[in-house]
PDB file of C-alpha atoms in Angstrom:
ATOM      1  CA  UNK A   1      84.022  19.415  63.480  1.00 68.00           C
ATOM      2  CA  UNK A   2      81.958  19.260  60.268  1.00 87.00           C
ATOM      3  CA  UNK A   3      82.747  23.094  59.503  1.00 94.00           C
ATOM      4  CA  UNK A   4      82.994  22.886  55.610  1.00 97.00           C
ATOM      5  CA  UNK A   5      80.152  20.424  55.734  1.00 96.00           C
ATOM      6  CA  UNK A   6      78.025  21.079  51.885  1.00 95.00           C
ATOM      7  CA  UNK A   7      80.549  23.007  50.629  1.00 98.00           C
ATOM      8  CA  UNK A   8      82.709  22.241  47.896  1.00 98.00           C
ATOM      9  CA  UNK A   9      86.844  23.147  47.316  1.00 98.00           C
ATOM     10  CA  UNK A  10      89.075  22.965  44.523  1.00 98.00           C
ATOM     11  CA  UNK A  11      92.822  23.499  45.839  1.00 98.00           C
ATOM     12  CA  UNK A  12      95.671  23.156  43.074  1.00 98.00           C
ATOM     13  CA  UNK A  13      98.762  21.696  42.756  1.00 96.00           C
ATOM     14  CA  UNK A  14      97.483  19.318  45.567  1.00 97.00           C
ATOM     15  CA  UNK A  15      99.297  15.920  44.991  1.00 96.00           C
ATOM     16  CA  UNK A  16     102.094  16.696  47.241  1.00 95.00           C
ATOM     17  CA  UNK A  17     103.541  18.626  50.190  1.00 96.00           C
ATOM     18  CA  UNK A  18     101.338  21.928  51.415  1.00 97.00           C
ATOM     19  CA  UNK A  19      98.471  21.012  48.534  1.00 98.00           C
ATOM     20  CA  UNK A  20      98.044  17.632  49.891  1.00 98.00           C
ATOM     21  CA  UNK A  21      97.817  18.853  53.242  1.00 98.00           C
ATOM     22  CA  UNK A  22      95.291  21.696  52.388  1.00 98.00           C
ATOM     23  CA  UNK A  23      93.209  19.039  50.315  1.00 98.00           C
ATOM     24  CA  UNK A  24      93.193  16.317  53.450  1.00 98.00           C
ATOM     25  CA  UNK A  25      92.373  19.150  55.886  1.00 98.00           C
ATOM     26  CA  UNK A  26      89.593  20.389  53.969  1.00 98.00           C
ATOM     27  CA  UNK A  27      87.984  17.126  53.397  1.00 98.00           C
ATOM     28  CA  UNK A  28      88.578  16.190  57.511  1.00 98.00           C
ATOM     29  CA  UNK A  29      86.355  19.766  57.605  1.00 98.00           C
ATOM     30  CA  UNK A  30      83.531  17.845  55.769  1.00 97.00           C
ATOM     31  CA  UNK A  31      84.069  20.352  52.034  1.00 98.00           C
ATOM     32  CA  UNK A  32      84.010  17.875  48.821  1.00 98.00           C
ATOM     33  CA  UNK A  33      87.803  18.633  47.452  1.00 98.00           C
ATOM     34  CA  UNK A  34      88.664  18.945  43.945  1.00 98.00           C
ATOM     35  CA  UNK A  35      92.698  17.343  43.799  1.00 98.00           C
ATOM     36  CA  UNK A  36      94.183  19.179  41.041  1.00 98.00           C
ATOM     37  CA  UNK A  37      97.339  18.037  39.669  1.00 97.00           C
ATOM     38  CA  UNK A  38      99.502  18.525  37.155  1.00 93.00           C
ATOM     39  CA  UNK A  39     101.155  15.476  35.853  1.00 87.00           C
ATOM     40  CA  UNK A  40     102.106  13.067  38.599  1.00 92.00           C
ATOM     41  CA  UNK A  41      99.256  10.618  39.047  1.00 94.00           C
ATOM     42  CA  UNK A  42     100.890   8.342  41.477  1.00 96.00           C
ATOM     43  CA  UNK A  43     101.393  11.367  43.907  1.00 96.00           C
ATOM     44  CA  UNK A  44      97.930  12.586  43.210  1.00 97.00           C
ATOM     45  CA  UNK A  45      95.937   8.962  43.922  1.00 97.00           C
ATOM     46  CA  UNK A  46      97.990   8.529  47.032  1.00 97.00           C
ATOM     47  CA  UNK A  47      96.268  12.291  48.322  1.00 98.00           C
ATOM     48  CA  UNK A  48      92.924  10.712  46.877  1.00 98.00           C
ATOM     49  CA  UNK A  49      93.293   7.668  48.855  1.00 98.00           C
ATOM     50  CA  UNK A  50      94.740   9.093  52.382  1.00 98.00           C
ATOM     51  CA  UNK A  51      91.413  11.487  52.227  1.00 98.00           C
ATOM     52  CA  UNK A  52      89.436   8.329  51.228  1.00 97.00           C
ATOM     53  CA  UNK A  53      91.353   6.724  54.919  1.00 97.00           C
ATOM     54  CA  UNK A  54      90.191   9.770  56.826  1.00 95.00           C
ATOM     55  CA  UNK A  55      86.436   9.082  55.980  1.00 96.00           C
ATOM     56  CA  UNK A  56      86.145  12.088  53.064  1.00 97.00           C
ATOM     57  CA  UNK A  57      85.457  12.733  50.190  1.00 97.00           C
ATOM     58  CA  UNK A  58      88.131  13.829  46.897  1.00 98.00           C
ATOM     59  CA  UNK A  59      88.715  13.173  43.411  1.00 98.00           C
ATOM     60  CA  UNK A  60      91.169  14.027  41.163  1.00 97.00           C
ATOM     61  CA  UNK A  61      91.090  16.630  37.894  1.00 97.00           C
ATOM     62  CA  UNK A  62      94.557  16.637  35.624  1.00 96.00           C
ATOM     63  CA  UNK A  63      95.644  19.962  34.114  1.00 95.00           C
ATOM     64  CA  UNK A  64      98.814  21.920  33.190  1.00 93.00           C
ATOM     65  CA  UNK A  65      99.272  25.287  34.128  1.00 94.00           C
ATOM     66  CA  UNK A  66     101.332  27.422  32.601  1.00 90.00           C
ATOM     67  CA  UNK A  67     100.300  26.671  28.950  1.00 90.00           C
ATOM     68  CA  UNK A  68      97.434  28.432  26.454  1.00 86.00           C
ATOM     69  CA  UNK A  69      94.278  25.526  27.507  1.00 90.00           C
ATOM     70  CA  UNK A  70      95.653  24.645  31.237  1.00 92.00           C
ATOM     71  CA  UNK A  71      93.092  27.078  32.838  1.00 95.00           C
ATOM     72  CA  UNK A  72      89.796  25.763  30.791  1.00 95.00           C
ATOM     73  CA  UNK A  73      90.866  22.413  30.758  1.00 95.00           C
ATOM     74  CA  UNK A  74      91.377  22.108  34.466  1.00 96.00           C
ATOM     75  CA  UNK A  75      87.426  23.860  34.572  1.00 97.00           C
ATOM     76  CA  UNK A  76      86.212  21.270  32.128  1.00 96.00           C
ATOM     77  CA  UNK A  77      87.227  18.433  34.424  1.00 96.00           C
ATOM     78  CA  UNK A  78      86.197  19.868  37.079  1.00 97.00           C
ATOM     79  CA  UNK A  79      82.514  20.913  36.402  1.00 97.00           C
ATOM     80  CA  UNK A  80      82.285  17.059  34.648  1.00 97.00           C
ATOM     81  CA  UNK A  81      83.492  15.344  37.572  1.00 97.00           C
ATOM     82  CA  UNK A  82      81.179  17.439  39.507  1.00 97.00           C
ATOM     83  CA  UNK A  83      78.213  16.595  37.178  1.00 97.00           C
ATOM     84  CA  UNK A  84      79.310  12.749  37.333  1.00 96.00           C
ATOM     85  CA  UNK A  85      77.997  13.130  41.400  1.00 94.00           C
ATOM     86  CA  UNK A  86      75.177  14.899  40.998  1.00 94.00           C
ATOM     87  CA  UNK A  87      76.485  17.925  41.467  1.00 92.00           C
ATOM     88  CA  UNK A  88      76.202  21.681  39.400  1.00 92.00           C
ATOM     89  CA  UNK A  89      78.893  23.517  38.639  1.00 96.00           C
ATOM     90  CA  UNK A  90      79.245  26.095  41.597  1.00 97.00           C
ATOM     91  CA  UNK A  91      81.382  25.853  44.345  1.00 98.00           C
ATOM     92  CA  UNK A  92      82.368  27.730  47.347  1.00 98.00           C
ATOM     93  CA  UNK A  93      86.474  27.426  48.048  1.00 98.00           C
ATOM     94  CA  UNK A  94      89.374  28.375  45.584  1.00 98.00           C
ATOM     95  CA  UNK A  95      92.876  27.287  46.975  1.00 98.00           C
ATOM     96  CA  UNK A  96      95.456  28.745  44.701  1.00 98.00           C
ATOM     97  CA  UNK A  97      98.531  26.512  45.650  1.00 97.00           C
ATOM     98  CA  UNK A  98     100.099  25.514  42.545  1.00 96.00           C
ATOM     99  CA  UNK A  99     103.341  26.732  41.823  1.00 94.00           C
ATOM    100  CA  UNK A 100     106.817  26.479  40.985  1.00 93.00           C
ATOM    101  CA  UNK A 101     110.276  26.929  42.364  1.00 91.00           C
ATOM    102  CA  UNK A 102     113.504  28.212  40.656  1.00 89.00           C
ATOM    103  CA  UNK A 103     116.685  29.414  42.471  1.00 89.00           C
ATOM    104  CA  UNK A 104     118.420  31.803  40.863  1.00 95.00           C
ATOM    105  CA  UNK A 105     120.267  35.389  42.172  1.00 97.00           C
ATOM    106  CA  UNK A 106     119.797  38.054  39.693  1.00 97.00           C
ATOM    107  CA  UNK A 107     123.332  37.250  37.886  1.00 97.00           C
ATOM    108  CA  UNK A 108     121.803  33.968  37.039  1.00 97.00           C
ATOM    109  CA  UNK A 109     118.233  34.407  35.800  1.00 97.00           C
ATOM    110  CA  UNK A 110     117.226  33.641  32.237  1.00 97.00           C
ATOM    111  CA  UNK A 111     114.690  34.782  30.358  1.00 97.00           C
ATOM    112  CA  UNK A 112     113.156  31.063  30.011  1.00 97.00           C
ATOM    113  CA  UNK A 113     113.536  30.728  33.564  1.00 97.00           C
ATOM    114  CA  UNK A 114     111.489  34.381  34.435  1.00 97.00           C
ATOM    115  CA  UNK A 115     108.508  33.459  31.618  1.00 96.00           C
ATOM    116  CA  UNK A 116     108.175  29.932  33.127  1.00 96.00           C
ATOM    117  CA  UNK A 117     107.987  31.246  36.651  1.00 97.00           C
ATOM    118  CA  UNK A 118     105.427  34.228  35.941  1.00 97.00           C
ATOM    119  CA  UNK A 119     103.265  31.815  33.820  1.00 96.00           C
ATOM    120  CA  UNK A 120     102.216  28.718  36.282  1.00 95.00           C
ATOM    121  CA  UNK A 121     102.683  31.494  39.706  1.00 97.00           C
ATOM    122  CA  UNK A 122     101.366  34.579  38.577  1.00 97.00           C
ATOM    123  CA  UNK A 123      99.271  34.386  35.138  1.00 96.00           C
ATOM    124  CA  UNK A 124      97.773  31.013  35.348  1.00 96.00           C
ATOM    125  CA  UNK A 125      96.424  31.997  38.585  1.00 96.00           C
ATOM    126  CA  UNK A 126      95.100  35.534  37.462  1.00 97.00           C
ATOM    127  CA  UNK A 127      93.248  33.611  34.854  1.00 97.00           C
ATOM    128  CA  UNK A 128      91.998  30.657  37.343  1.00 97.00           C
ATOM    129  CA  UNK A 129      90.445  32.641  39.839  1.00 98.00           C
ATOM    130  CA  UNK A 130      88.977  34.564  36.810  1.00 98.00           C
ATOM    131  CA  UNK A 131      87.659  31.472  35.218  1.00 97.00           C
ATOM    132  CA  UNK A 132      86.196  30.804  38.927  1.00 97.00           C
ATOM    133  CA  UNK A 133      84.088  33.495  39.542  1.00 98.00           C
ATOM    134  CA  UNK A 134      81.500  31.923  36.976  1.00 96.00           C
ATOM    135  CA  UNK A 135      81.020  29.325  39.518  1.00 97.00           C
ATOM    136  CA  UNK A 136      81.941  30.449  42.768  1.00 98.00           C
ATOM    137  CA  UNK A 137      78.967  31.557  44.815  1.00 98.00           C
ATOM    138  CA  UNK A 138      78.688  34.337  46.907  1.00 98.00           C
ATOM    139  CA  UNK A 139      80.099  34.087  50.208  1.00 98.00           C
ATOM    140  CA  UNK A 140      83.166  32.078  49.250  1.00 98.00           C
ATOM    141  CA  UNK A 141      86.870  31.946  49.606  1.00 98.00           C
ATOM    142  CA  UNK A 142      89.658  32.327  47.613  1.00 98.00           C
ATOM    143  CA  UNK A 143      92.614  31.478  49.400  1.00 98.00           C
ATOM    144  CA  UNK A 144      96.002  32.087  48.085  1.00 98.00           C
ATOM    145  CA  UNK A 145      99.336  30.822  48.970  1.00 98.00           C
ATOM    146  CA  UNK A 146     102.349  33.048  48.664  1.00 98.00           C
ATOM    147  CA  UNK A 147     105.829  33.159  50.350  1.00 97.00           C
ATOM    148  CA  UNK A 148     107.379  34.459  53.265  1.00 97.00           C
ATOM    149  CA  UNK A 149     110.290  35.623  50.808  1.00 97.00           C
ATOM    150  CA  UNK A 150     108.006  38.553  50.216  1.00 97.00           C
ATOM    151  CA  UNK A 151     108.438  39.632  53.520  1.00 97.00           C
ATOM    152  CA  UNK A 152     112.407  38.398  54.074  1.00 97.00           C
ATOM    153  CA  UNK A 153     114.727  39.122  51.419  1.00 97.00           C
ATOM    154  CA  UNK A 154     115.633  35.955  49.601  1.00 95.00           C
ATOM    155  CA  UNK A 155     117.957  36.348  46.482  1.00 96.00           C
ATOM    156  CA  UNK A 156     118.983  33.338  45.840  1.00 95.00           C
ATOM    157  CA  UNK A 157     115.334  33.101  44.066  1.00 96.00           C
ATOM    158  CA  UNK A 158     114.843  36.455  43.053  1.00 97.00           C
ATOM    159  CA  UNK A 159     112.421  35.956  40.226  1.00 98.00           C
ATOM    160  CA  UNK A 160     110.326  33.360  42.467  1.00 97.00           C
ATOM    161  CA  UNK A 161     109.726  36.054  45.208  1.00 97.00           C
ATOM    162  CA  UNK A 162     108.577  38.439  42.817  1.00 98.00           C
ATOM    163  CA  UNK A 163     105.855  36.107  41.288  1.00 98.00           C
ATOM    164  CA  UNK A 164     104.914  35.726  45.164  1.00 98.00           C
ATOM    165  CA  UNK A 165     104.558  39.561  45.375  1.00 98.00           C
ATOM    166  CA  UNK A 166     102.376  40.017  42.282  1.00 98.00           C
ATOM    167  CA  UNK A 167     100.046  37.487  43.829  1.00 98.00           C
ATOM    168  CA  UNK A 168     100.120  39.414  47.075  1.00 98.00           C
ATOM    169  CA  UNK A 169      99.154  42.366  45.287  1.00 98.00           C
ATOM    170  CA  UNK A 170      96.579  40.990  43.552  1.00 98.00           C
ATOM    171  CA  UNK A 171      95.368  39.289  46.905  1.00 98.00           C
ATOM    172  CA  UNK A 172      94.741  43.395  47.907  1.00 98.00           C
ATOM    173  CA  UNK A 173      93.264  44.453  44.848  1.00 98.00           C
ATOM    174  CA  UNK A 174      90.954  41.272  44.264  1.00 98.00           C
ATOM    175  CA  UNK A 175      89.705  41.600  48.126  1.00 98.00           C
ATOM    176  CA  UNK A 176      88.055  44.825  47.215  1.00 98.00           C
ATOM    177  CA  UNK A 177      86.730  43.890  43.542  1.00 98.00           C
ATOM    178  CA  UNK A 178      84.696  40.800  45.402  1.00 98.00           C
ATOM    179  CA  UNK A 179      83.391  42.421  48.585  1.00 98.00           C
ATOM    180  CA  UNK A 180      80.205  43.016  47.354  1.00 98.00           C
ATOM    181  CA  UNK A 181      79.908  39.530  46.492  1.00 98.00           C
ATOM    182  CA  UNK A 182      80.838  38.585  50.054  1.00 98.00           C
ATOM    183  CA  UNK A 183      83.889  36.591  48.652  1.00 98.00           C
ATOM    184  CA  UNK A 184      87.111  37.403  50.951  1.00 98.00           C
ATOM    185  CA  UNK A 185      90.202  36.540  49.390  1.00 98.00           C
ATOM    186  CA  UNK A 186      93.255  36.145  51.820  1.00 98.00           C
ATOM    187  CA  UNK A 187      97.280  34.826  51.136  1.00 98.00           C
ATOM    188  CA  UNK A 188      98.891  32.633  53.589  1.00 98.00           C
ATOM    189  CA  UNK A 189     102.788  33.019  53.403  1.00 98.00           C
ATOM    190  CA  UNK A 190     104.749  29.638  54.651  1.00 97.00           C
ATOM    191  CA  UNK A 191     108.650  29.761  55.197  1.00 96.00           C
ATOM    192  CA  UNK A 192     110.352  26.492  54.617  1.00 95.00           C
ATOM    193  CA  UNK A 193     108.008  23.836  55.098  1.00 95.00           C
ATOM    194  CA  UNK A 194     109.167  19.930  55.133  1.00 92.00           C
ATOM    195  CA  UNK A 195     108.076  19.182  51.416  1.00 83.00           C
ATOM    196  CA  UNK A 196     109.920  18.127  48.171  1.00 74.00           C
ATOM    197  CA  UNK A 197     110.354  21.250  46.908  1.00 70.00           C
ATOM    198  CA  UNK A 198     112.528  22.394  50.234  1.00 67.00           C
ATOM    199  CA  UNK A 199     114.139  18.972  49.937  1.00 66.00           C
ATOM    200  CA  UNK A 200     117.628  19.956  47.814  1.00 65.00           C
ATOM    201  CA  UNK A 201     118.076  22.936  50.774  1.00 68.00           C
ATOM    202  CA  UNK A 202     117.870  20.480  53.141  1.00 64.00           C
ATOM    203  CA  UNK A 203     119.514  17.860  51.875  1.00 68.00           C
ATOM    204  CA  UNK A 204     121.938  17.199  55.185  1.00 83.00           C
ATOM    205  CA  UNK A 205     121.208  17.623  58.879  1.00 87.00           C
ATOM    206  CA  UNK A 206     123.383  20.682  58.811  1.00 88.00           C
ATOM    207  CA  UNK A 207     121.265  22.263  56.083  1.00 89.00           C
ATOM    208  CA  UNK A 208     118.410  21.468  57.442  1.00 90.00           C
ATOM    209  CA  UNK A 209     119.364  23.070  60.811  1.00 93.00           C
ATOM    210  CA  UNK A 210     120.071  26.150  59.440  1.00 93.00           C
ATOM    211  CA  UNK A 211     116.250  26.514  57.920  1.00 93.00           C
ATOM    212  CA  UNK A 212     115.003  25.627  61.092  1.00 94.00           C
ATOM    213  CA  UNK A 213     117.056  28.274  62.741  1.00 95.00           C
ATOM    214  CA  UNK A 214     114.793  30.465  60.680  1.00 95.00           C
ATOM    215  CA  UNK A 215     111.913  30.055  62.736  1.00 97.00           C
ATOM    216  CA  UNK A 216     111.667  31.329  66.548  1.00 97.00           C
ATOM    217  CA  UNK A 217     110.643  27.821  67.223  1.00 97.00           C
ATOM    218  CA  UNK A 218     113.922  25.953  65.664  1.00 96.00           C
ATOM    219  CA  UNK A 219     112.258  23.821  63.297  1.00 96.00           C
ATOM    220  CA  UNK A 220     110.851  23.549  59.713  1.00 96.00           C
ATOM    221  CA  UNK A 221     107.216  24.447  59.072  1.00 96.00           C
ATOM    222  CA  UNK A 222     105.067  20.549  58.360  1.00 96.00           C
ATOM    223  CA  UNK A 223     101.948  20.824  55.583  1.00 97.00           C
ATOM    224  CA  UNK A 224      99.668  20.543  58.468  1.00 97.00           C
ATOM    225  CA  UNK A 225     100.521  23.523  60.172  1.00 98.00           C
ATOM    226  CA  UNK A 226      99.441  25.749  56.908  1.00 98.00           C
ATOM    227  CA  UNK A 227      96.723  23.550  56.462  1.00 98.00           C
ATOM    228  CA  UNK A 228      95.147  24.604  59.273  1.00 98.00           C
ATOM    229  CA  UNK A 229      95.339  28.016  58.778  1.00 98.00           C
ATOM    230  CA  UNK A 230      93.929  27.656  55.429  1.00 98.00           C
ATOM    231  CA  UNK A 231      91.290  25.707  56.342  1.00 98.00           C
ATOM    232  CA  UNK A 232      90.279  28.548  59.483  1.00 98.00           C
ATOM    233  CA  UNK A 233      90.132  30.848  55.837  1.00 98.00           C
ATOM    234  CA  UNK A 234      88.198  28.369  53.879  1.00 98.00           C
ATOM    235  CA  UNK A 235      85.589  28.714  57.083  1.00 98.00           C
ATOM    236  CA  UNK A 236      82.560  31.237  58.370  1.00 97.00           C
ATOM    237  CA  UNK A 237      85.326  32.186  61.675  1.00 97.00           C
ATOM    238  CA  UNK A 238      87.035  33.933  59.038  1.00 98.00           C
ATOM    239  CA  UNK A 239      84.198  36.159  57.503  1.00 98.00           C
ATOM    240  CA  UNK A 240      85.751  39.131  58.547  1.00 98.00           C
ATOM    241  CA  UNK A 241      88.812  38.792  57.208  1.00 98.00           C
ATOM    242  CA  UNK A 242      89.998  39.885  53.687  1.00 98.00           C
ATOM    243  CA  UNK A 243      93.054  41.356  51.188  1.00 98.00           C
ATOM    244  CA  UNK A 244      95.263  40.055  54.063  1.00 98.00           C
ATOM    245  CA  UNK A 245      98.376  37.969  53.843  1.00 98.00           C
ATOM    246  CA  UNK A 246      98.752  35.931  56.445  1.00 98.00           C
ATOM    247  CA  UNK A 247     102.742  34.936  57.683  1.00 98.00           C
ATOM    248  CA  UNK A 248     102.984  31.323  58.079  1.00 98.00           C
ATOM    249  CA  UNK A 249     106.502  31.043  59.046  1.00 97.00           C
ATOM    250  CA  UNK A 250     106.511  29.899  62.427  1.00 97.00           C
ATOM    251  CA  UNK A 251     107.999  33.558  63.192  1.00 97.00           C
ATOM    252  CA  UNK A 252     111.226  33.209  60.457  1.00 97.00           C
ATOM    253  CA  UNK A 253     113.465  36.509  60.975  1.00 95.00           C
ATOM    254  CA  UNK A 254     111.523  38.301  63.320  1.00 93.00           C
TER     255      UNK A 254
END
């Protein structure tokens, strides 16, 4: 079903794993999808071409997060390659996906370690969605994706589930700033989901059995099944949902 049909989506860190499958589903749904990146191109041209295989429509924007110019320059690409098609500079679907991993318990983590993390997960995105709401028109989504390790302890990456917290928080808090606008903003929290950043923890069948174990259903969480979800957020069904956080965990530790 053409549900995002006319409406356009810019999801981050979307070369890869969860991104890639947000960026596919949303283009299946009809939306025009913005495939931001950070630095590997191969990765993000594959995404561009399996949405070009599934009959949508994509391209690609280049931008590090995480440093003083990543926010404006990943705008400045974006509204160009938007003019390039005809297009003005408003859209309708933020996907916040971008982010980075680092395990560490508490005795471990360094202060490079803790600035790195709470720059691309937590302050690049404060000042993304910020930068958006110049061009996103009323009535849209922002969509964020945070962590079941909010919800479960997980120490072996303290820092990591903190920066998920502060963007659940600010899920909450920007919710009620943008209701007037009609703009919901939700978080979707995945467990461990079969991409490259799970892929050290599951690195033998044995490891990999134990993260299924997680979930009531035995098995690892797959890009599609968040996709989905995100993609019932990025649509009209979900207008009367906001400052939620969704658990997308396949029911880890209930």
């Amino acid at each position: 079903m053409d549900t995002l049909g006319g409406k356009t989506a810019l999801v981050t860190g979307a070369s890869r794993g969860i991104g890639r499958g947000i960026a596919r589903r949303l283009a299946q749904k009809g939306a025009l999808v913005a495939v931001h990146y950070g630095g590997n191109e191969a990765a993000a041209r594959e995404t561009l071409d399996l949405i070009d295989r599934d009959g949508g429509r994509a391209f690609a924007v280049r931008a590090e997060l995480g440093v003083s110019d990543g926010v404006e320059g990943l705008y400045a690409q974006f509204e160009g390659e938007l003019a390039e098609r005809g297009e003005g500079p408003e859209f309708d679907i933020l996907v916040n996906n971008a982010g980075i991993s680092g395990s560490a318990r508490i005795h471990e983590v360094t202060p490079e370690l803790f600035d790195r993390l709470f720059a691309v997960n937590t302050r690049s995105l404060v000042f993304l969605v910020q930068r958006a709401l110049k061009n996103l028109r009323d009535g849209g989504r922002i969509i964020n994706v945070s962590s079941a390790a909010t919800r479960i302890a997980y120490p072996e990456s303290v820092v990591y589930s903190m920066t998920k917290g502060a963007l659940n928080t600010f899920t909450l808090a920007l919710a009620k700033e943008l209701g007037e606008r009609g703009i919901t903003v939700n978080a979707v929290s995945p467990g461990f989901v079969e991409t490259d950043m799970n892929a050290a923890r599951r690195a033998t069948p044995e490891a990999e059995a134990r993260l299924a174990a997680w979930s009531v259903f035995n098995r690892l969480g797959r890009p599609t099944d968040i996709a989905d979800i995100v993609a019932f957020l990025a649509s009209d069904a979900s207008r009367w949902i906001t400052g939620q956080c969704i658990d997308a965990s396949g029911g880890s530790h209930l």
